[in-house]
Backbone as CSV, one residue per row, in Angstrom:
resi,resn,N_x,N_y,N_z,CA_x,CA_y,CA_z,C_x,C_y,C_z
1,MET,28.847,36.534,-13.469,30.299,36.470,-13.501,30.759,35.342,-12.576
2,LEU,31.529,34.434,-13.118,32.101,33.339,-12.333,33.477,33.780,-11.859
3,GLU,33.590,34.052,-10.563,34.852,34.485,-9.968,35.626,33.260,-9.510
4,VAL,36.737,32.979,-10.179,37.562,31.832,-9.799,38.580,32.267,-8.754
5,ASN,39.332,33.312,-9.055,40.235,33.957,-8.101,40.400,35.407,-8.545
6,GLN,41.368,36.144,-7.957,41.509,37.559,-8.323,41.936,37.724,-9.777
7,ARG,42.656,36.761,-10.311,43.184,36.867,-11.671,42.189,36.401,-12.724
8,ILE,41.327,35.464,-12.361,40.445,34.837,-13.344,38.986,35.059,-12.971
9,SER,38.259,35.665,-13.890,36.801,35.768,-13.761,36.213,35.613,-15.163
10,ILE,35.175,34.792,-15.238,34.586,34.459,-16.531,33.153,34.977,-16.562
11,PRO,32.800,35.800,-17.553,31.413,36.261,-17.647,30.478,35.107,-17.999
12,LEU,29.284,35.144,-17.433,28.320,34.062,-17.635,27.840,33.974,-19.079
13,LYS,28.016,35.044,-19.866,27.569,34.999,-21.265,28.414,34.041,-22.106
14,GLU,29.584,33.617,-21.587,30.411,32.642,-22.305,29.860,31.229,-22.178
15,PHE,28.969,31.019,-21.234,28.413,29.687,-21.005,27.098,29.521,-21.740
16,THR,26.860,28.308,-22.190,25.572,27.946,-22.773,24.999,26.831,-21.912
17,TYR,23.782,27.040,-21.450,23.127,26.034,-20.620,22.041,25.340,-21.427
18,THR,21.952,24.034,-21.279,20.824,23.286,-21.827,20.172,22.549,-20.671
19,PHE,18.873,22.389,-20.782,18.103,21.779,-19.702,17.358,20.567,-20.237
20,ALA,17.260,19.551,-19.396,16.560,18.328,-19.784,15.905,17.734,-18.546
21,ARG,15.075,16.743,-18.777,14.431,16.073,-17.655,15.447,15.163,-16.980
22,SER,15.460,15.230,-15.680,16.410,14.458,-14.902,15.855,13.084,-14.583
23,GLY,16.743,12.109,-14.448,16.313,10.772,-14.069,16.259,10.636,-12.564
24,GLY,15.901,9.457,-12.116,15.904,9.189,-10.690,14.585,9.505,-10.025
25,PRO,14.553,9.420,-8.689,13.306,9.619,-7.955,12.853,11.076,-7.989
26,GLY,11.589,11.288,-7.770,11.071,12.656,-7.737,9.572,12.702,-7.864
27,GLY,8.927,11.578,-7.988,7.470,11.566,-8.082,6.996,12.066,-9.426
28,GLN,5.758,12.577,-9.444,5.177,13.048,-10.694,5.894,14.288,-11.217
29,ASN,6.495,15.059,-10.323,7.133,16.318,-10.709,8.319,16.090,-11.649
30,VAL,9.006,14.949,-11.503,10.199,14.698,-12.305,9.856,14.566,-13.789
31,ASN,8.622,14.219,-14.101,8.211,14.069,-15.493,7.850,15.397,-16.152
32,LYS,7.761,16.469,-15.373,7.315,17.755,-15.910,8.407,18.814,-15.946
33,VAL,9.410,18.677,-15.094,10.365,19.760,-14.887,11.724,19.393,-15.485
34,ASN,12.304,20.340,-16.221,13.644,20.151,-16.786,14.677,20.591,-15.749
35,SER,15.028,19.695,-14.842,15.935,20.075,-13.759,17.392,19.713,-14.042
36,LYS,17.651,18.833,-14.994,19.034,18.496,-15.340,19.636,19.656,-16.129
37,VAL,20.863,20.032,-15.770,21.526,21.166,-16.409,22.832,20.685,-17.033
38,THR,23.068,21.114,-18.270,24.333,20.831,-18.942,24.958,22.157,-19.344
39,LEU,26.181,22.383,-18.881,26.903,23.620,-19.168,27.888,23.347,-20.302
40,HIS,27.876,24.201,-21.310,28.818,24.117,-22.432,29.678,25.378,-22.397
41,TRP,30.991,25.194,-22.479,31.906,26.337,-22.455,33.003,26.098,-23.475
42,ASP,33.204,27.071,-24.355,34.232,26.964,-25.387,35.568,27.389,-24.789
43,VAL,36.356,26.415,-24.399,37.632,26.677,-23.735,38.639,27.278,-24.707
44,THR,38.633,26.812,-25.945,39.672,27.215,-26.897,39.586,28.681,-27.298
45,THR,38.380,29.258,-27.311,38.252,30.653,-27.747,37.868,31.605,-26.621
46,SER,37.869,31.149,-25.400,37.471,32.006,-24.284,38.521,33.085,-24.035
47,PRO,38.124,34.374,-24.107,39.094,35.440,-23.849,39.385,35.624,-22.358
48,SER,38.590,35.018,-21.505,38.735,35.207,-20.061,39.830,34.353,-19.450
49,LEU,40.258,33.330,-20.165,41.246,32.399,-19.627,42.634,32.794,-20.120
50,PRO,43.584,33.060,-19.216,44.950,33.380,-19.654,45.553,32.228,-20.459
51,GLU,46.450,32.562,-21.367,46.965,31.570,-22.314,47.708,30.424,-21.627
52,ASP,48.522,30.740,-20.612,49.254,29.671,-19.922,48.298,28.718,-19.217
53,LEU,47.243,29.280,-18.655,46.238,28.460,-17.971,45.449,27.627,-18.976
54,ARG,45.174,28.203,-20.142,44.424,27.485,-21.176,45.189,26.243,-21.641
55,THR,46.501,26.383,-21.854,47.278,25.226,-22.312,47.303,24.129,-21.255
56,ARG,47.459,24.510,-19.975,47.429,23.505,-18.903,46.052,22.870,-18.799
57,PHE,44.996,23.689,-18.956,43.625,23.185,-18.860,43.343,22.187,-19.981
58,LEU,43.741,22.541,-21.204,43.507,21.652,-22.344,44.296,20.350,-22.211
59,ALA,45.493,20.431,-21.631,46.285,19.213,-21.450,45.701,18.330,-20.352
60,GLN,45.278,18.955,-19.259,44.775,18.190,-18.108,43.418,17.551,-18.393
61,TYR,42.539,18.292,-19.056,41.165,17.818,-19.249,40.848,17.544,-20.715
62,ALA,41.813,17.034,-21.455,41.608,16.763,-22.884,40.492,15.749,-23.110
63,ARG,40.314,14.816,-22.189,39.283,13.786,-22.363,37.873,14.351,-22.142
64,ARG,37.766,15.478,-21.440,36.455,16.054,-21.164,36.034,17.087,-22.201
65,ILE,36.945,17.410,-23.120,36.667,18.435,-24.128,36.382,17.738,-25.451
66,ASN,35.280,18.137,-26.103,34.899,17.467,-27.356,35.672,18.052,-28.542
67,LYS,35.364,17.579,-29.741,36.118,17.968,-30.939,35.998,19.450,-31.259
68,GLU,34.880,20.055,-30.877,34.682,21.482,-31.151,35.379,22.366,-30.122
69,GLY,36.043,21.778,-29.139,36.717,22.548,-28.100,35.797,22.962,-26.976
70,MET,34.651,22.310,-26.867,33.670,22.654,-25.834,33.832,21.720,-24.636
71,LEU,33.894,22.315,-23.465,33.871,21.547,-22.224,32.414,21.374,-21.833
72,VAL,32.013,20.148,-21.534,30.626,19.856,-21.196,30.580,19.340,-19.764
73,ILE,29.827,20.049,-18.920,29.644,19.649,-17.526,28.152,19.552,-17.279
74,SER,27.714,18.453,-16.683,26.283,18.316,-16.406,26.070,18.027,-14.932
75,SER,24.870,18.360,-14.468,24.511,18.120,-13.077,23.030,17.807,-12.992
76,GLU,22.725,16.720,-12.300,21.338,16.398,-11.989,21.242,15.939,-10.541
77,ARG,22.130,16.506,-9.718,22.199,16.141,-8.309,20.955,16.588,-7.544
78,TYR,20.461,17.771,-7.876,19.327,18.341,-7.142,18.059,18.271,-7.982
79,ARG,16.919,18.403,-7.325,15.638,18.422,-8.035,15.307,19.816,-8.549
80,ASP,16.122,20.785,-8.159,15.873,22.176,-8.519,16.851,22.599,-9.617
81,GLN,16.337,23.237,-10.662,17.166,23.639,-11.794,18.218,24.667,-11.386
82,GLY,17.849,25.617,-10.568,18.779,26.669,-10.145,19.963,26.124,-9.364
83,ARG,19.694,25.174,-8.496,20.786,24.573,-7.720,21.705,23.758,-8.623
84,ASN,21.149,23.131,-9.655,21.979,22.383,-10.597,22.840,23.320,-11.446
85,VAL,22.317,24.509,-11.774,23.114,25.500,-12.508,24.310,25.917,-11.658
86,SER,24.067,26.229,-10.385,25.176,26.631,-9.515,26.135,25.467,-9.273
87,ASP,25.616,24.235,-9.261,26.481,23.064,-9.106,27.413,22.929,-10.311
88,CYS,26.889,23.160,-11.518,27.730,23.106,-12.728,28.823,24.168,-12.679
89,THR,28.474,25.379,-12.303,29.483,26.444,-12.244,30.510,26.160,-11.152
90,ASN,30.073,25.568,-10.042,31.028,25.200,-8.990,31.982,24.107,-9.467
91,LYS,31.457,23.149,-10.234,32.322,22.105,-10.793,33.362,22.722,-11.725
92,LEU,32.936,23.674,-12.550,33.868,24.342,-13.461,34.914,25.125,-12.673
93,ARG,34.475,25.825,-11.626,35.408,26.584,-10.791,36.466,25.643,-10.199
94,ASP,36.027,24.480,-9.720,36.971,23.518,-9.139,37.980,23.027,-10.175
95,LEU,37.514,22.801,-11.417,38.428,22.363,-12.475,39.484,23.432,-12.761
96,ILE,39.054,24.688,-12.810,39.985,25.775,-13.122,40.959,25.995,-11.971
97,VAL,40.460,25.926,-10.735,41.330,26.117,-9.571,42.397,25.028,-9.518
98,ALA,42.024,23.799,-9.889,42.989,22.694,-9.869,44.124,22.923,-10.857
99,VAL,43.859,23.663,-11.926,44.874,23.910,-12.949,45.567,25.256,-12.730
100,ALA,44.959,26.140,-11.929,45.458,27.508,-11.782,46.837,27.569,-11.131
101,THR,47.116,26.671,-10.198,48.437,26.691,-9.582,49.409,25.956,-10.501
102,PRO,50.472,26.620,-10.932,51.405,25.961,-11.850,52.111,24.800,-11.152
103,PRO,52.402,23.743,-11.880,53.068,22.594,-11.256,54.485,22.952,-10.824
104,LYS,54.919,22.350,-9.727,56.265,22.622,-9.236,57.284,21.979,-10.171
105,ARG,58.392,22.688,-10.370,59.447,22.153,-11.219,60.160,21.031,-10.482
106,ARG,60.455,19.966,-11.205,61.146,18.830,-10.611,62.624,19.151,-10.492
107,ARG,63.145,18.937,-9.308,64.571,19.132,-9.097,65.247,17.785,-9.292
108,PRO,66.086,17.652,-10.313,66.700,16.348,-10.566,67.629,15.952,-9.418
109,THR,67.506,14.719,-8.977,68.344,14.214,-7.896,69.108,12.998,-8.388
110,LYS,70.183,12.702,-7.688,70.980,11.529,-8.022,70.799,10.508,-6.909
111,PRO,70.899,9.227,-7.246,70.772,8.217,-6.194,71.930,8.323,-5.197
112,THR,71.627,8.035,-3.943,72.658,8.123,-2.911,73.644,6.970,-3.062
113,LYS,74.771,7.124,-2.390,75.807,6.090,-2.453,75.280,4.775,-1.877
114,GLY,74.547,4.869,-0.778,73.996,3.669,-0.146,73.006,2.946,-1.041
115,SER,72.156,3.708,-1.734,71.170,3.057,-2.605,71.855,2.388,-3.795
116,LYS,72.929,2.992,-4.295,73.688,2.361,-5.385,74.299,1.044,-4.915
117,GLU,74.887,1.082,-3.702,75.516,-0.131,-3.163,74.484,-1.233,-2.936
118,ARG,73.317,-0.874,-2.403,72.261,-1.870,-2.174,71.788,-2.473,-3.493
119,ARG,71.651,-1.647,-4.502,71.216,-2.144,-5.809,72.239,-3.121,-6.380
120,LEU,73.512,-2.758,-6.320,74.558,-3.630,-6.860,74.690,-4.917,-6.049
121,ALA,74.529,-4.823,-4.727,74.598,-6.027,-3.887,73.458,-6.973,-4.241
122,GLY,72.278,-6.431,-4.460,71.137,-7.256,-4.857,71.372,-7.927,-6.198
123,LYS,71.969,-7.194,-7.121,72.270,-7.775,-8.435,73.285,-8.909,-8.303
124,ARG,74.295,-8.704,-7.435,75.307,-9.749,-7.231,74.683,-11.004,-6.631
125,GLU,73.781,-10.812,-5.658,73.128,-11.963,-5.025,72.292,-12.742,-6.034
126,LYS,71.550,-12.044,-6.866,70.730,-12.722,-7.880,71.605,-13.456,-8.887
127,ALA,72.712,-12.849,-9.275,73.621,-13.492,-10.227,74.227,-14.751,-9.614
128,GLN,74.580,-14.658,-8.329,75.163,-15.811,-7.642,74.139,-16.941,-7.525
129,LYS,72.895,-16.602,-7.234,71.829,-17.599,-7.130,71.631,-18.305,-8.468
130,LYS,71.652,-17.553,-9.539,71.478,-18.145,-10.867,72.699,-18.985,-11.245
131,GLU,73.863,-18.536,-10.807,75.089,-19.287,-11.086,75.047,-20.652,-10.404
132,GLN,74.506,-20.708,-9.191,74.410,-21.974,-8.459,73.398,-22.919,-9.102
133,ARG,72.400,-22.385,-9.745,71.393,-23.220,-10.400,71.944,-23.901,-11.647
134,ARG,72.965,-23.340,-12.209,73.524,-23.862,-13.458,74.117,-25.248,-13.264
135,LYS,73.934,-26.050,-14.254,74.517,-27.382,-14.236,75.838,-27.314,-15.004
136,ASP,76.866,-27.944,-14.458,78.163,-27.922,-15.135,78.130,-28.928,-16.273
137,TRP,78.061,-28.488,-17.486,77.922,-29.366,-18.647,79.248,-30.000,-19.057
138,ARG,80.375,-29.452,-18.574,81.682,-29.999,-18.955,82.021,-31.289,-18.205
139,SER,81.446,-31.483,-17.026,81.797,-32.664,-16.228,81.131,-33.935,-16.730
140,GLU,80.164,-33.830,-17.585,79.460,-35.024,-18.077,80.123,-35.670,-19.246
């Protein structure tokens, strides 16, 4: 069971793990052991994820989810398969926690009187500068 917080817990049976040989240093052992772990999780049909969280998750991580609705997370940080499995689940937990807090509503504000005046003064200065650059075509 992957415990994200009190509201969200995902059973491990929803995850599919695949294992492969990891790249990088490791001596002769790296050629024999499948230490790279890839976690597949079907976000779109997971009953463990609340609907509001699912929509935010799909919007936030749309680039990480493939056409079948599967989120794919891989880890080959460690030489040990078990540590890579826990690393994948920790990465998933971090993704869910980042989306779990709803975004704060934006409070619409209006520009202050001073900022309006500064903006208009800047526009007047630029217009005056351009006006001075102009050549008087009537005097020729």
